[in-house]
Structure formats: C-alpha cells, structure tokens
Amino acid sequence: MSLPMSAYLSRGQYVVAIAGSTGKIGYLISKVFLSPSYRPFYSEVRLFVRDTGSLKAKELAQLGGTLVKVDMHDHEALNKALKGVDVVINALGGPDHEAKSKLLDGVLASNAILYIPSEYGVDHRFNGFEHILWTDKQKHVSRARSEGVNLKVIAIYVGFFLETAFSPAYGVDKENKRYNIIGSKDTRTTYTAMEDIARAVVQITTMALNSPSSIPDDIRIAGTTVSWEEINRFMHRESGEEMQIVSLDEPQSFREKTIQKEGTNGNARELLMSEGKIDFSVDNQNELINPGEKLWDWTTMEQYAKNV
C-alpha cells in the first residue's frame, strides 16, 4: 500500500471521535483509523460505545482506540465526550434520528473543525421526490453547515452497500430464481463494499485536515457500477445457476405509483435504480481520494460474486 495522505500531517496532531464505532460501518471505519497506515497521525481515536465489554469494543481497544461509554441521548455526556475533539465521524445507523440530532448538538457546541454525517448511501440531492429518511438527512446536513462555526461538513454518497446487492430488498428472489426489477436490465447501479467505504472515509478525513479546500463538501464514490445483466452473468459464471431477469414495470409508471399512490417507503430504491440515478460511474471523486487505486483496489461486483 502506498503512503497515504496522512504522511503530510504532523504526527499525533488531531483527535478523532467515532459515534457508532462498533456498528456495521462504524466498526470498519474505526479499524482503518487504528491501522498502521493512519494511527500514528492521530493523537487519539476516541470510540463512542454503549457497551465497553462487547467483543468489538475490546478488539478496538486492543488496537489502540479509547473507549468512551456514551448515552447518545444525554446532552451533558456527549459534550464531555466531545471535549478536545477535532473530527467527528457519525456512523450511527438506523432510524434513531434523535440520537443523530443530539450528536450534532454536541458537535456544534464543541471546537470540532470537521464533521462527517451519517450518509453512506444514495445521493438524495437529485432524486426528484421526497422520502422521510432523505429529508431528515438533508435537514441534518443543512443545519450542520449553517450553524457550524469554522466547521467543514463532508457528505459522502456511496450508492448501495455491495454486501446487500443480492438481498430480497433489491429484487433478488432466490427461491424462484428471479431478479425482479423495474425498467431495463441494462441500467447500471453503483455499489461500494463496506471496507472500501471505511477506507474512503478515513482517507477523505485525512485529506480534508491537510487541505480543507481540496475536498468538496459533497463526495460521491463508486466502488463498482454494474447492470442487472452483468450481475446475472457474473453470478451464473460462479454458481452455474440460471436466474431470470423480470421487469415488473416501466420507470415512469412506477414513479407515478410510488409517489402519488403508494408513498415512497417501499419502492424508493427500486425507482432510483430504474432511473439510473444511482449510477455514479462518471460523476465521482474516486481519483481524488484514491488516484489510480494506489492506496487500495476498489472491490468489483465480479470479485464479490466469487465469494457470495
């Protein structure tokens, strides 16, 4: 692995705090911060946890992380935990928007200079319709940017997690050997492996600390971008199993049903996939943060199919 941008930072200069540090994505982000490539450049990697005795928490502590037991709904506890922090990584998942809001309260009251909110999904700025999850995220980021004093806020969009690509939530019906899709089988969608997301978050953080103006406020990364036709080909090559691609509706018709009649909760992802709005293959910052894949190789769908 080539020397990361952190080589340009003074050793041990910054304190980073990670909320949700033992969660699905937070755990991976924490491990990258604590890896030999990055750990020497942070004086402290502070890990907010609910249970200091969990297996993941103990592992992270052994790697050099500082465990801080925090109730994310306790204003005073959060303020104390954020004292002296330069960077806050929000890796809180799930629908607990109150916890995320409380964390932001603490960030705004602190002297933090960099905040990465809990995005790590679709780029909801251009969807063309509202969804409660996205509107909450938009309000969160807008507040951080408008109320933060000398606070850089970087939203990171990754498409879908590569690890969820073959789940029923994305139209995969293994029992009936079908991919149930909307629109064309040739429309492409971006997926990014969680380990690649973690690497990108840490690299973006390090680069932003070194030169804030060099990093845009909104970043798209694209680990791998493929169509259903390509997915089917990769999977057939590895498993030998025949799957049928079945288009259930056209994008325009599905959009009308989703927005006007059925709401957006159940079908929003399928709609965006069908309209090509999660294709980040052209408009992304991959080369900015990982030029020529010199820091790491992005995981492709073809590689992932070999291990499913």
XYZ file of C-alpha atoms in Angstrom:
308
model
C 0.000 0.000 0.000
C 1.369 3.411 -0.954
C 1.942 6.079 1.679
C -1.408 7.772 2.426
C -2.098 11.498 2.501
C -1.717 11.306 6.254
C 2.032 11.466 5.638
C 1.574 15.186 5.165
C 0.068 15.656 8.619
C 2.057 16.250 11.746
C 2.183 13.076 13.764
C -0.345 12.900 16.561
C -1.904 16.236 15.729
C -5.647 15.507 15.722
C -8.245 13.801 17.904
C -10.988 11.929 16.050
C -14.226 10.672 17.620
C -16.389 7.989 16.022
C -20.040 7.688 17.029
C -21.441 4.230 16.322
C -17.925 2.806 16.407
C -19.000 -0.817 16.844
C -21.819 -0.696 14.299
C -21.782 -2.208 10.831
C -19.888 0.602 9.084
C -18.515 2.358 12.174
C -16.544 -0.712 13.223
C -14.779 -0.841 9.859
C -14.074 2.898 9.910
C -12.637 2.561 13.411
C -10.321 -0.256 12.323
C -8.934 1.814 9.451
C -8.244 4.787 11.723
C -6.446 2.379 14.070
C -4.458 0.713 11.286
C -0.675 1.260 10.978
C -1.211 3.472 7.927
C -3.219 6.089 9.828
C -2.972 5.612 13.594
C 0.377 7.441 14.060
C -1.113 10.661 12.737
C -3.911 10.930 15.313
C -3.154 11.613 18.956
C -6.346 9.810 19.935
C -9.028 7.729 18.252
C -11.992 8.120 20.567
C -14.682 5.452 20.180
C -18.212 6.139 21.431
C -19.810 2.866 22.544
C -22.811 1.671 24.517
C -21.032 -1.376 25.914
C -17.299 -1.254 26.625
C -17.355 -5.008 27.243
C -18.553 -6.074 23.792
C -16.220 -8.171 21.651
C -15.881 -5.450 19.024
C -15.193 -2.771 21.638
C -12.498 -4.905 23.255
C -10.883 -5.586 19.886
C -10.809 -1.881 19.015
C -9.344 -1.056 22.423
C -6.573 -3.597 21.847
C -5.803 -1.858 18.560
C -5.276 1.405 20.422
C -8.699 3.026 20.479
C -10.025 4.914 23.504
C -13.412 3.542 24.557
C -15.904 6.119 25.822
C -19.253 4.863 27.074
C -21.818 7.420 25.954
C -25.592 7.665 26.044
C -26.279 9.376 22.725
C -29.394 10.993 24.197
C -27.530 12.540 27.140
C -26.553 16.102 26.258
C -24.065 16.554 29.093
C -22.409 13.185 28.481
C -21.990 13.981 24.797
C -20.491 17.391 25.478
C -17.997 15.802 27.855
C -17.129 13.041 25.374
C -16.558 15.595 22.601
C -14.251 17.817 24.616
C -10.977 18.330 22.773
C -12.163 16.553 19.622
C -11.129 17.879 16.198
C -13.013 15.449 13.967
C -16.371 13.719 14.453
C -17.386 10.759 12.314
C -21.098 9.988 12.546
C -21.550 6.276 11.845
C -24.870 5.942 13.649
C -27.242 3.775 11.644
C -30.937 3.048 11.876
C -33.930 5.322 12.377
C -32.866 6.964 15.651
C -32.787 10.495 14.281
C -32.943 11.933 17.788
C -29.555 10.408 18.624
C -28.068 11.834 15.435
C -29.552 15.226 16.238
C -28.174 15.112 19.788
C -24.760 14.237 18.408
C -24.934 17.228 16.091
C -25.873 19.439 19.056
C -22.671 18.285 20.702
C -20.592 18.812 17.576
C -21.880 22.370 17.191
C -21.113 23.108 20.839
C -17.585 21.711 20.518
C -14.460 23.026 18.820
C -14.543 20.363 16.116
C -13.308 21.508 12.715
C -14.533 18.563 10.619
C -17.789 16.608 10.694
C -18.804 13.672 8.512
C -22.536 12.960 8.907
C -24.187 9.567 8.583
C -24.852 9.365 4.842
C -23.073 6.418 3.146
C -25.954 5.780 0.734
C -27.714 7.240 -2.295
C -27.135 10.821 -3.399
C -30.579 12.110 -2.441
C -29.933 15.653 -3.677
C -31.246 14.839 -7.160
C -33.955 12.233 -6.595
C -36.867 14.396 -7.683
C -39.154 13.318 -4.846
C -39.162 13.344 -1.068
C -38.551 10.497 1.333
C -38.587 10.958 5.100
C -35.179 9.329 5.528
C -33.598 11.620 2.954
C -35.340 14.784 4.140
C -34.102 14.092 7.672
C -30.561 13.670 6.360
C -30.833 16.826 4.278
C -32.047 18.849 7.256
C -29.239 17.420 9.390
C -26.513 18.390 6.920
C -28.070 21.788 6.233
C -28.143 22.572 9.941
C -24.548 21.444 10.430
C -23.385 23.682 7.598
C -25.445 26.716 8.544
C -24.813 26.628 12.299
C -21.279 25.270 12.382
C -18.592 27.849 13.091
C -15.356 27.020 11.260
C -16.789 23.531 10.770
C -16.272 21.711 7.479
C -19.052 19.216 6.763
C -18.466 16.481 4.189
C -21.347 14.288 2.997
C -20.227 11.014 1.411
C -22.503 9.127 -1.008
C -21.663 5.547 -1.982
C -24.685 4.151 -3.820
C -25.663 0.836 -2.210
C -23.575 -1.404 0.022
C -22.089 -4.117 -2.185
C -22.780 -6.652 0.558
C -26.545 -6.123 0.168
C -26.616 -6.448 -3.611
C -28.101 -9.949 -3.603
C -30.777 -9.427 -0.971
C -34.582 -9.534 -1.438
C -34.653 -5.781 -0.763
C -33.107 -5.278 -4.192
C -35.415 -7.630 -6.046
C -33.460 -10.868 -5.720
C -35.828 -13.843 -5.445
C -33.554 -16.847 -4.980
C -36.396 -19.273 -4.333
C -37.954 -18.621 -7.744
C -34.600 -17.873 -9.402
C -35.612 -14.382 -10.480
C -34.326 -10.850 -10.408
C -37.452 -8.705 -10.121
C -36.548 -5.280 -11.456
C -38.086 -2.050 -12.678
C -37.152 -0.829 -16.138
C -34.256 -2.099 -18.239
C -31.829 -4.844 -17.288
C -29.073 -2.685 -18.814
C -29.496 0.274 -16.440
C -26.447 0.485 -14.195
C -26.236 0.971 -10.415
C -23.291 1.782 -8.151
C -22.402 -0.469 -5.216
C -19.496 0.076 -2.832
C -18.053 -2.515 -0.447
C -18.220 -1.502 3.203
C -14.474 -1.928 3.673
C -13.906 0.409 0.732
C -16.316 2.923 2.265
C -14.367 2.781 5.514
C -11.070 3.360 3.713
C -12.575 6.263 1.791
C -13.973 7.912 4.924
C -10.589 7.831 6.654
C -8.704 8.995 3.564
C -11.169 11.843 2.978
C -10.849 12.858 6.627
C -7.071 12.893 6.425
C -7.008 14.850 3.189
C -9.522 17.396 4.488
C -7.435 18.007 7.602
C -4.363 18.532 5.460
C -6.084 20.845 2.949
C -9.789 21.610 3.599
C -10.282 23.470 0.321
C -9.078 20.479 -1.716
C -12.038 18.343 -0.661
C -15.581 19.165 -1.852
C -18.443 19.308 0.624
C -20.286 16.513 -1.205
C -18.400 13.449 -2.391
C -19.512 10.509 -4.495
C -17.517 7.307 -4.507
C -18.193 4.400 -6.831
C -16.736 1.045 -5.930
C -18.332 -0.860 -8.783
C -21.110 0.057 -11.211
C -22.999 -2.696 -12.996
C -26.300 -3.584 -14.638
C -28.597 -6.470 -13.760
C -27.452 -8.163 -16.964
C -23.843 -8.006 -15.762
C -24.772 -9.190 -12.267
C -26.616 -12.152 -13.760
C -23.615 -13.030 -15.914
C -21.161 -12.859 -13.003
C -23.375 -14.962 -10.764
C -24.036 -17.567 -13.444
C -20.305 -17.872 -14.089
C -19.604 -18.573 -10.418
C -22.610 -20.673 -9.393
C -23.838 -22.116 -12.657
C -27.356 -21.207 -11.568
C -29.765 -19.777 -14.130
C -31.655 -16.680 -12.990
C -34.357 -14.896 -14.951
C -34.469 -11.097 -15.114
C -38.092 -9.964 -14.934
C -39.069 -6.325 -15.451
C -42.217 -5.666 -13.434
C -42.888 -2.118 -14.598
C -41.543 0.867 -16.516
C -39.810 3.675 -14.596
C -42.339 6.411 -15.404
C -45.330 4.292 -14.451
C -43.564 3.072 -11.325
C -42.656 6.649 -10.372
C -46.312 7.698 -10.528
C -47.397 4.750 -8.389
C -44.585 5.221 -5.907
C -45.006 8.943 -5.390
C -48.713 9.521 -5.912
C -50.391 6.352 -4.692
C -48.237 4.115 -2.549
C -45.850 6.555 -0.912
C -42.096 6.220 -1.164
C -41.072 3.934 1.690
C -41.204 0.544 -0.007
C -40.155 1.313 -3.552
C -37.855 4.335 -3.473
C -34.675 2.339 -4.047
C -36.116 0.398 -6.966
C -37.310 3.640 -8.551
C -33.921 5.318 -8.307
C -32.198 2.213 -9.673
C -34.566 2.078 -12.647
C -33.965 5.740 -13.481
C -30.189 5.375 -13.403
C -29.880 7.871 -10.568
C -27.558 5.599 -8.607
C -25.065 5.314 -11.442
C -22.022 7.194 -10.113
C -19.606 5.732 -12.668
C -18.910 9.067 -14.373
C -19.595 11.672 -11.690
C -17.486 10.620 -8.693
C -14.377 11.560 -6.724
C -12.610 8.188 -6.837
C -9.495 9.621 -8.438
C -9.306 12.482 -5.965
C -9.143 10.252 -2.910
C -7.572 7.100 -4.360
C -5.708 8.092 -7.545
C -5.015 5.160 -9.804
C -6.088 2.824 -6.986
C -2.635 3.338 -5.452
C -3.971 3.232 -1.899
C -6.329 0.283 -2.346
C -8.213 -1.610 -5.057
C -11.945 -0.973 -5.232
C -13.890 -4.227 -4.853
C -15.747 -5.095 -8.046
C -19.051 -6.901 -8.393
C -17.255 -9.656 -10.291
C -14.891 -10.177 -7.347
C -17.739 -10.106 -4.862
C -19.707 -12.700 -6.840
C -16.881 -15.181 -6.302
C -17.406 -15.064 -2.539
C -21.187 -14.941 -2.181
